[in-house]
N, CA, C and O of each residue as an XYZ file, in Angstrom:
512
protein
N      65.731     71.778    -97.136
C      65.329     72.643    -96.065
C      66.230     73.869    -96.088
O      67.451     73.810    -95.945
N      65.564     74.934    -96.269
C      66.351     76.221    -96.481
C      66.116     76.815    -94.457
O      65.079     76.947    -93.807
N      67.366     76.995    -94.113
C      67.035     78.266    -92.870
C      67.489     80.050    -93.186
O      68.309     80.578    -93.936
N      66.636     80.499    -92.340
C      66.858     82.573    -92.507
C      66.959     82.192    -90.464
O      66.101     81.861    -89.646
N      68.133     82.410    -90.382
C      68.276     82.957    -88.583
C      68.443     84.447    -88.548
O      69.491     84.924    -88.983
N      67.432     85.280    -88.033
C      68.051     86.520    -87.828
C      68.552     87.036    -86.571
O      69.288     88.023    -86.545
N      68.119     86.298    -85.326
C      68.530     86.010    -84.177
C      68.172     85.073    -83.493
O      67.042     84.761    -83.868
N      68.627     84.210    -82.395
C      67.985     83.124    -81.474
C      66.333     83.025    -81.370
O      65.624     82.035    -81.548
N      65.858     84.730    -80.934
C      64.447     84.047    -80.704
C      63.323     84.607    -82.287
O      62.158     85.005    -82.308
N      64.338     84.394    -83.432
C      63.337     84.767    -84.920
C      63.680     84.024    -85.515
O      64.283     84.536    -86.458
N      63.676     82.895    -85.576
C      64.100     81.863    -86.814
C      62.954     81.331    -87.558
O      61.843     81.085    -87.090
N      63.375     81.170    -88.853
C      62.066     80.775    -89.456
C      63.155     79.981    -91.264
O      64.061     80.372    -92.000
N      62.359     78.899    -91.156
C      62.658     77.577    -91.318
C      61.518     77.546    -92.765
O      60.439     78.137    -92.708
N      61.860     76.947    -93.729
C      61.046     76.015    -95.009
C      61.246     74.699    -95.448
O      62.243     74.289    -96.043
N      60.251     74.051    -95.128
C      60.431     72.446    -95.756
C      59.724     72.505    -96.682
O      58.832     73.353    -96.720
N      59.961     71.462    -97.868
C      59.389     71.212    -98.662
C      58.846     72.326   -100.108
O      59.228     73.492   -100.203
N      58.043     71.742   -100.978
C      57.721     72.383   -102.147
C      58.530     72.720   -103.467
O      58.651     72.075   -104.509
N      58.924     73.656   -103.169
C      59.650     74.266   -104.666
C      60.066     75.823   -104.982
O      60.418     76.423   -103.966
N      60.087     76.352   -105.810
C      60.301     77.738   -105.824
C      59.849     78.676   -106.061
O      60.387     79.726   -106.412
N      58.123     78.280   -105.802
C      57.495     79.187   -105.936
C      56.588     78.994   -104.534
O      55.848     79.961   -104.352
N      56.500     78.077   -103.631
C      55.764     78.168   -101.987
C      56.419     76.693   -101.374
O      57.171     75.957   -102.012
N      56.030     76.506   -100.244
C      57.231     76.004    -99.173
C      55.641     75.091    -98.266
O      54.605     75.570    -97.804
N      56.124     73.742    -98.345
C      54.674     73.461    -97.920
C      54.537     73.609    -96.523
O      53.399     73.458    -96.077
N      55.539     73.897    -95.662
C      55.327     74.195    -94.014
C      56.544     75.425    -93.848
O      57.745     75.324    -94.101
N      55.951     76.348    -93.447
C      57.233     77.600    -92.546
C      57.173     77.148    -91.678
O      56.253     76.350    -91.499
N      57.970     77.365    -90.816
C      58.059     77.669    -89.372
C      58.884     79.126    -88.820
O      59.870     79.769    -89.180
N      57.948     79.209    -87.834
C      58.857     80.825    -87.331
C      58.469     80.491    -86.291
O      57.287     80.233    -86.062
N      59.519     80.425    -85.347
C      60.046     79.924    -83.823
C      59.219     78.603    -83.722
O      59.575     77.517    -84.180
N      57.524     78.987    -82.739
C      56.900     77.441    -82.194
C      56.290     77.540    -83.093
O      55.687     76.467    -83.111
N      55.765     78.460    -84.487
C      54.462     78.744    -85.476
C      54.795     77.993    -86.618
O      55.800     78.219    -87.292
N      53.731     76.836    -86.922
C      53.645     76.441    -88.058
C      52.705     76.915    -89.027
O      51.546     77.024    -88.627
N      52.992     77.269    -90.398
C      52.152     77.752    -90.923
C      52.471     76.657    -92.227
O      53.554     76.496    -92.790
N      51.079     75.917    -92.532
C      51.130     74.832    -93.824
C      50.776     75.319    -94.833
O      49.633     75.756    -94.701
N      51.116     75.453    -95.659
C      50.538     75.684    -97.520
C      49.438     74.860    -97.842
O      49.384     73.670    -97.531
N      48.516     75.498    -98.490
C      46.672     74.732    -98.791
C      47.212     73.157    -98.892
O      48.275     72.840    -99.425
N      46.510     72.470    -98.434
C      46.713     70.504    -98.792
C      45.717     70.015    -99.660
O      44.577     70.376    -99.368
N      45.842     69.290   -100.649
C      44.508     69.128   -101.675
C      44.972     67.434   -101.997
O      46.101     66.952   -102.100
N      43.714     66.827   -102.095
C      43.891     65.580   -102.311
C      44.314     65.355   -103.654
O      44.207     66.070   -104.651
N      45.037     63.724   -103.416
C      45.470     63.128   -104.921
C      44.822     62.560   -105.330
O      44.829     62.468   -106.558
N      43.624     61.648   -104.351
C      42.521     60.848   -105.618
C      41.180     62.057   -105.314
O      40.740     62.640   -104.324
N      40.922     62.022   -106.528
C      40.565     62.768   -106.972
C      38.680     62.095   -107.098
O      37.617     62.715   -107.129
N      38.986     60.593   -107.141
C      37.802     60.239   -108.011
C      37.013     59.617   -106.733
O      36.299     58.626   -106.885
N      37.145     60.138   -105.675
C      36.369     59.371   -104.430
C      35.420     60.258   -103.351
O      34.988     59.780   -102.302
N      35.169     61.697   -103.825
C      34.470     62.564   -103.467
C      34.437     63.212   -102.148
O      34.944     62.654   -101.175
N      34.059     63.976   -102.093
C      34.068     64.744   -101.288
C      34.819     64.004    -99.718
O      35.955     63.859    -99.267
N      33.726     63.757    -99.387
C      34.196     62.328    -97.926
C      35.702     62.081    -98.178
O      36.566     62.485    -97.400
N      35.930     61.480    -99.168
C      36.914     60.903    -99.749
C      38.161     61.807    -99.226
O      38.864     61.726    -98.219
N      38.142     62.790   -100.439
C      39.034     63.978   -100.473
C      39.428     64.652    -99.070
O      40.495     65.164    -98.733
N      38.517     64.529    -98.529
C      38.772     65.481    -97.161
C      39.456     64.902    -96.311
O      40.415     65.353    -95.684
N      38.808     63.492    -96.240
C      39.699     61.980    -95.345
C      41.484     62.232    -95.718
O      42.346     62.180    -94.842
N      41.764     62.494    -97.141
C      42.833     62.588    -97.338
C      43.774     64.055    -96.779
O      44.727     64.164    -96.007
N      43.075     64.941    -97.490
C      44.095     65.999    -96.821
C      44.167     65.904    -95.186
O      45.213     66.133    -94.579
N      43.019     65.563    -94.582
C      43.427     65.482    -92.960
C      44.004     64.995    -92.545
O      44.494     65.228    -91.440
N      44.353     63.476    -93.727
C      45.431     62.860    -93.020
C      47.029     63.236    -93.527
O      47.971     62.753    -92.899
N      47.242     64.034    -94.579
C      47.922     64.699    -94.857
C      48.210     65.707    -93.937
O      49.390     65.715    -93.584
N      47.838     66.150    -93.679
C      47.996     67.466    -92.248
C      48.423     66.811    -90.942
O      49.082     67.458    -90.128
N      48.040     65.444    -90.696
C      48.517     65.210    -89.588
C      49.675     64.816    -89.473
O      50.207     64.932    -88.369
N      50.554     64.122    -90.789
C      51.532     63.836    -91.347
C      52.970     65.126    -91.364
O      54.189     65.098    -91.199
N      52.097     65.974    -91.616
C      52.983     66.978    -91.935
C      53.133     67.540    -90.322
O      54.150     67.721    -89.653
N      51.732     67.733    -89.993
C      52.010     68.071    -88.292
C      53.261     67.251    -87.473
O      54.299     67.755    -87.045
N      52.950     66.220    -87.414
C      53.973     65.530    -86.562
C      55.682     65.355    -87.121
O      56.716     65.202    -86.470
N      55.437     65.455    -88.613
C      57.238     65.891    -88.876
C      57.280     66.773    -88.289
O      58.438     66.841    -87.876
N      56.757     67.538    -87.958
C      56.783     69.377    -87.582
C      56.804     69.724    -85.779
O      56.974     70.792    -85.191
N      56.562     68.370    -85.270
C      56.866     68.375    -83.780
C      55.226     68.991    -83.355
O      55.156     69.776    -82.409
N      54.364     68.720    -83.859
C      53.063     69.399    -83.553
C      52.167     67.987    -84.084
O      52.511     67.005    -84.743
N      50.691     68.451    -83.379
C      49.514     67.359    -83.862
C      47.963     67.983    -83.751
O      47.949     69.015    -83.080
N      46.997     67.683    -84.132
C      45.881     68.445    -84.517
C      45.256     69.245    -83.452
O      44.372     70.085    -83.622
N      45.964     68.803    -81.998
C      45.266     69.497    -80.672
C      45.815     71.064    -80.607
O      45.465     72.033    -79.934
N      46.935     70.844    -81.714
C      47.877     72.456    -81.504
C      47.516     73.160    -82.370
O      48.302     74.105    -82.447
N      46.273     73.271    -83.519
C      46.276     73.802    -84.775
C      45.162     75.435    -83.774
O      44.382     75.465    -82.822
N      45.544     76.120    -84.396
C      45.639     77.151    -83.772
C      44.436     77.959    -84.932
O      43.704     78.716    -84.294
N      44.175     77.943    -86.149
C      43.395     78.493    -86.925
C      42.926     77.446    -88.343
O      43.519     76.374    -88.465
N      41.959     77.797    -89.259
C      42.335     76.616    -89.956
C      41.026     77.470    -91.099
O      39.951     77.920    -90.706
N      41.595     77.489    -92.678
C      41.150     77.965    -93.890
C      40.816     76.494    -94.591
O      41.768     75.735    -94.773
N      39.441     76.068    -94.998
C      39.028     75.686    -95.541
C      38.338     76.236    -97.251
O      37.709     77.289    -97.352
N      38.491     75.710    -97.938
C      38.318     75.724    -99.553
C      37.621     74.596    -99.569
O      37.989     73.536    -99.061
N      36.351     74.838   -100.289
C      35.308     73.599   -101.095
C      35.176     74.311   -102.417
O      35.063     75.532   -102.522
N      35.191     73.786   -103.032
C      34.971     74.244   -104.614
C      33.540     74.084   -104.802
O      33.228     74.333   -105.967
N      32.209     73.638   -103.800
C      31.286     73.664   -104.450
C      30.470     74.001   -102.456
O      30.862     73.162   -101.645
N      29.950     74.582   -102.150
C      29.399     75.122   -100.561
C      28.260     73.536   -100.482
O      28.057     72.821    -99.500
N      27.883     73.444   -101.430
C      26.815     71.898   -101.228
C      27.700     70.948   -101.007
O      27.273     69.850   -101.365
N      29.105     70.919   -100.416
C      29.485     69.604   -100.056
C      29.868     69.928    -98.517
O      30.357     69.090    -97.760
N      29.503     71.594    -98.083
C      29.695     71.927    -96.851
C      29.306     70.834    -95.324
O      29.992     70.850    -94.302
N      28.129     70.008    -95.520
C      27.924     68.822    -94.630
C      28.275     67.898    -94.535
O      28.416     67.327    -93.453
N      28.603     67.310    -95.902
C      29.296     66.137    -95.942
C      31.003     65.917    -95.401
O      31.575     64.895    -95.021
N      31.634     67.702    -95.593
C      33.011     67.824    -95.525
C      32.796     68.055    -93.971
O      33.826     67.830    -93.335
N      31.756     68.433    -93.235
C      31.768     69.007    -91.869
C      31.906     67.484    -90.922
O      32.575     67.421    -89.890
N      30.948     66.029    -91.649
C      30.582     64.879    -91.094
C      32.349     64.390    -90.956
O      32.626     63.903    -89.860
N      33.406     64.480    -91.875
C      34.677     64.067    -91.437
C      34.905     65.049    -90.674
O      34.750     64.749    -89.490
N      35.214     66.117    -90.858
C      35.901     66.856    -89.802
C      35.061     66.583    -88.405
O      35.702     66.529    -87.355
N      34.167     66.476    -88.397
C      33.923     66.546    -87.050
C      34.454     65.142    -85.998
O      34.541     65.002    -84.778
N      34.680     64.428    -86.941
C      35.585     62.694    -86.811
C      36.795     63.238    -86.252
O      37.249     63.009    -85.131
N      37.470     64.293    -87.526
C      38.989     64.042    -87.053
C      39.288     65.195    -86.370
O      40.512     65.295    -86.290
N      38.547     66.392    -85.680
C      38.892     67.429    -84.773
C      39.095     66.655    -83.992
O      38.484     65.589    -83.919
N      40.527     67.228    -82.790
C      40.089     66.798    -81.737
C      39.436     67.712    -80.621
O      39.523     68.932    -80.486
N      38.591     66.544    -79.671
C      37.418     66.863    -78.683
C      37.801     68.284    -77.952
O      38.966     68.215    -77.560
N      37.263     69.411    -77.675
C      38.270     70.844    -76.992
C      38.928     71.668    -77.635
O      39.254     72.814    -77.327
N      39.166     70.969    -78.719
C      40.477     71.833    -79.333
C      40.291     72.154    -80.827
O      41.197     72.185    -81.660
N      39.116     72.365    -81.022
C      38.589     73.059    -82.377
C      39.391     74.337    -82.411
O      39.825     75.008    -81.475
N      39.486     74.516    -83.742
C      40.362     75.780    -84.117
C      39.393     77.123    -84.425
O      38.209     77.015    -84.743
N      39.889     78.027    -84.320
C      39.209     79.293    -85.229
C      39.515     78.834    -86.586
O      40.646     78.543    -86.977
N      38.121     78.774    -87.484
C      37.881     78.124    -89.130
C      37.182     79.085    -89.491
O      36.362     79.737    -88.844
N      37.695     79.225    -91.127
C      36.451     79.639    -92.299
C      36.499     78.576    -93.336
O      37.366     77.828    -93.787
N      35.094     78.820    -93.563
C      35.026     77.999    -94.434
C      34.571     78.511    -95.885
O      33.427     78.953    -95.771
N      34.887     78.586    -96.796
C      34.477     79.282    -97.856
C      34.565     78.668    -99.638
O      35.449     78.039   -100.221
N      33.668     79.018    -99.947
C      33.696     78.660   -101.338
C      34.654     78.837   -102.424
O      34.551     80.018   -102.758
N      35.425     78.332   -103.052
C      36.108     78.660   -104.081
C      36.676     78.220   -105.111
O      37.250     77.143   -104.953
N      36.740     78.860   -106.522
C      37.320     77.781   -107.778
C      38.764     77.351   -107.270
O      39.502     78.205   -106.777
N      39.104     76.232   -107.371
C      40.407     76.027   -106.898
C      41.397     75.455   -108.181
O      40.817     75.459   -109.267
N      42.203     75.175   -108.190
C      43.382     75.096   -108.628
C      42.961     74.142   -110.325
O      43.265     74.363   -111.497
N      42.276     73.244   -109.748
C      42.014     71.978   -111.172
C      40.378     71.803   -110.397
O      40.138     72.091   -109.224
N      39.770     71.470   -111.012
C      38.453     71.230   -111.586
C      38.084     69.659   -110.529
O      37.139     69.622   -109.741
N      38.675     68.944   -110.668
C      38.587     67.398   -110.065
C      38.873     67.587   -108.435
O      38.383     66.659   -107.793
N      39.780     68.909   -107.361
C      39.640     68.945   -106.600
C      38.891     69.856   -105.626
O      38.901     71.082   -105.512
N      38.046     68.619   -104.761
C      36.948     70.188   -104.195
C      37.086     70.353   -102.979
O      36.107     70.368   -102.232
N      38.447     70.524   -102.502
C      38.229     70.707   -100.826
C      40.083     71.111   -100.826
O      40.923     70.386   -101.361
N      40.351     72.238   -100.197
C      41.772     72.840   -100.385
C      42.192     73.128    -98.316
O      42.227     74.234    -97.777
N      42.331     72.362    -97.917
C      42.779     73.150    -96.671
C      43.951     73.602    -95.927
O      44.956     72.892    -95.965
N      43.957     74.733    -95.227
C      45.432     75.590    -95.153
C      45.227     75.571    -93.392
O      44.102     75.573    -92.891
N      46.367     75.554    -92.651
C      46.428     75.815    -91.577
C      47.432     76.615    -90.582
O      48.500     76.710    -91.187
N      47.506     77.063    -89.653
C      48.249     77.554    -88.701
C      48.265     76.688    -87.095
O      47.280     76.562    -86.367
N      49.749     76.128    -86.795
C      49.190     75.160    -85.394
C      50.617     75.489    -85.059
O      51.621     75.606    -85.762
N      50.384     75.611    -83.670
C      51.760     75.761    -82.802
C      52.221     74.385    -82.677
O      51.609     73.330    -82.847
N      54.052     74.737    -82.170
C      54.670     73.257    -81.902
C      55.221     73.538    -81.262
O      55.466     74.674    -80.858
N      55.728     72.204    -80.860
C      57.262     72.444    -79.741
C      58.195     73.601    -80.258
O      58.156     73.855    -81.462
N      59.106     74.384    -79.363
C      60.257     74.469    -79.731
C      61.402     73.584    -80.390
O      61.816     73.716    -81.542
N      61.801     72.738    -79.534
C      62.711     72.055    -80.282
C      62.211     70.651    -81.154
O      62.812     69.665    -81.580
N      60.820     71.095    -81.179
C      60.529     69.730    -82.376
C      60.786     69.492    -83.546
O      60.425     68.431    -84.054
């Protein structure tokens, strides 16, 4: 965990990744997550999506935050025909009220085997 304090109320914080992106910033209550992409690969769409969400919620709650606080939210499908099937989980794991501002958009992503990339922005506690 690297910190940059430039004063009490601007701090901004990196967990995780490596040296080329940081899989959660934080700047003060703002979490901002790096795209989440599933590891099995071979269980489709449904599958894939089940995973990064639960990946996100994982990362949310180290982070002193949980899916009612996600504040915006970038979706990646590598193919727009899995747009219903990826909408039938999410609509499981939003919670009820607290849908985020989303896009959803098409795109080649990273490797070939994953088709669903999602990135988010969700407020947290202060001292979480």
């Amino acid at each position: 965990m690297t910190s940059n304090t430039n004063n009490t109320t601007n701090t901004i914080t990196r967990t995780g990744g490596n040296h080329r992106m940081s899989q959660v910033v934080r700047h003060d209550n703002t979490l901002y997550l790096a795209g989440q992409v599933a590891d099995k690969v071979d269980v489709g769409i449904g599958g894939q999506t089940e995973e990064v969400l639960a990946k996100i919620d994982r990362l949310l709650a180290a982070h002193g935050s949980h899916k009612e606080r996600i504040l915006s939210c970038q979706i990646y499908l590598a193919d727009m025909r899995h747009f219903a099937e990826m909408n039938a989980v999410w609509d499981q794991w939003v919670a009820p009220g607290h849908a985020p501002a989303r896009a959803t958009l098409e795109a080649r992503l990273a490797s070939p085997a994953k088709l669903i990339e999602i990135c988010l922005v969700a407020s947290a506690e202060l001292n979480g």
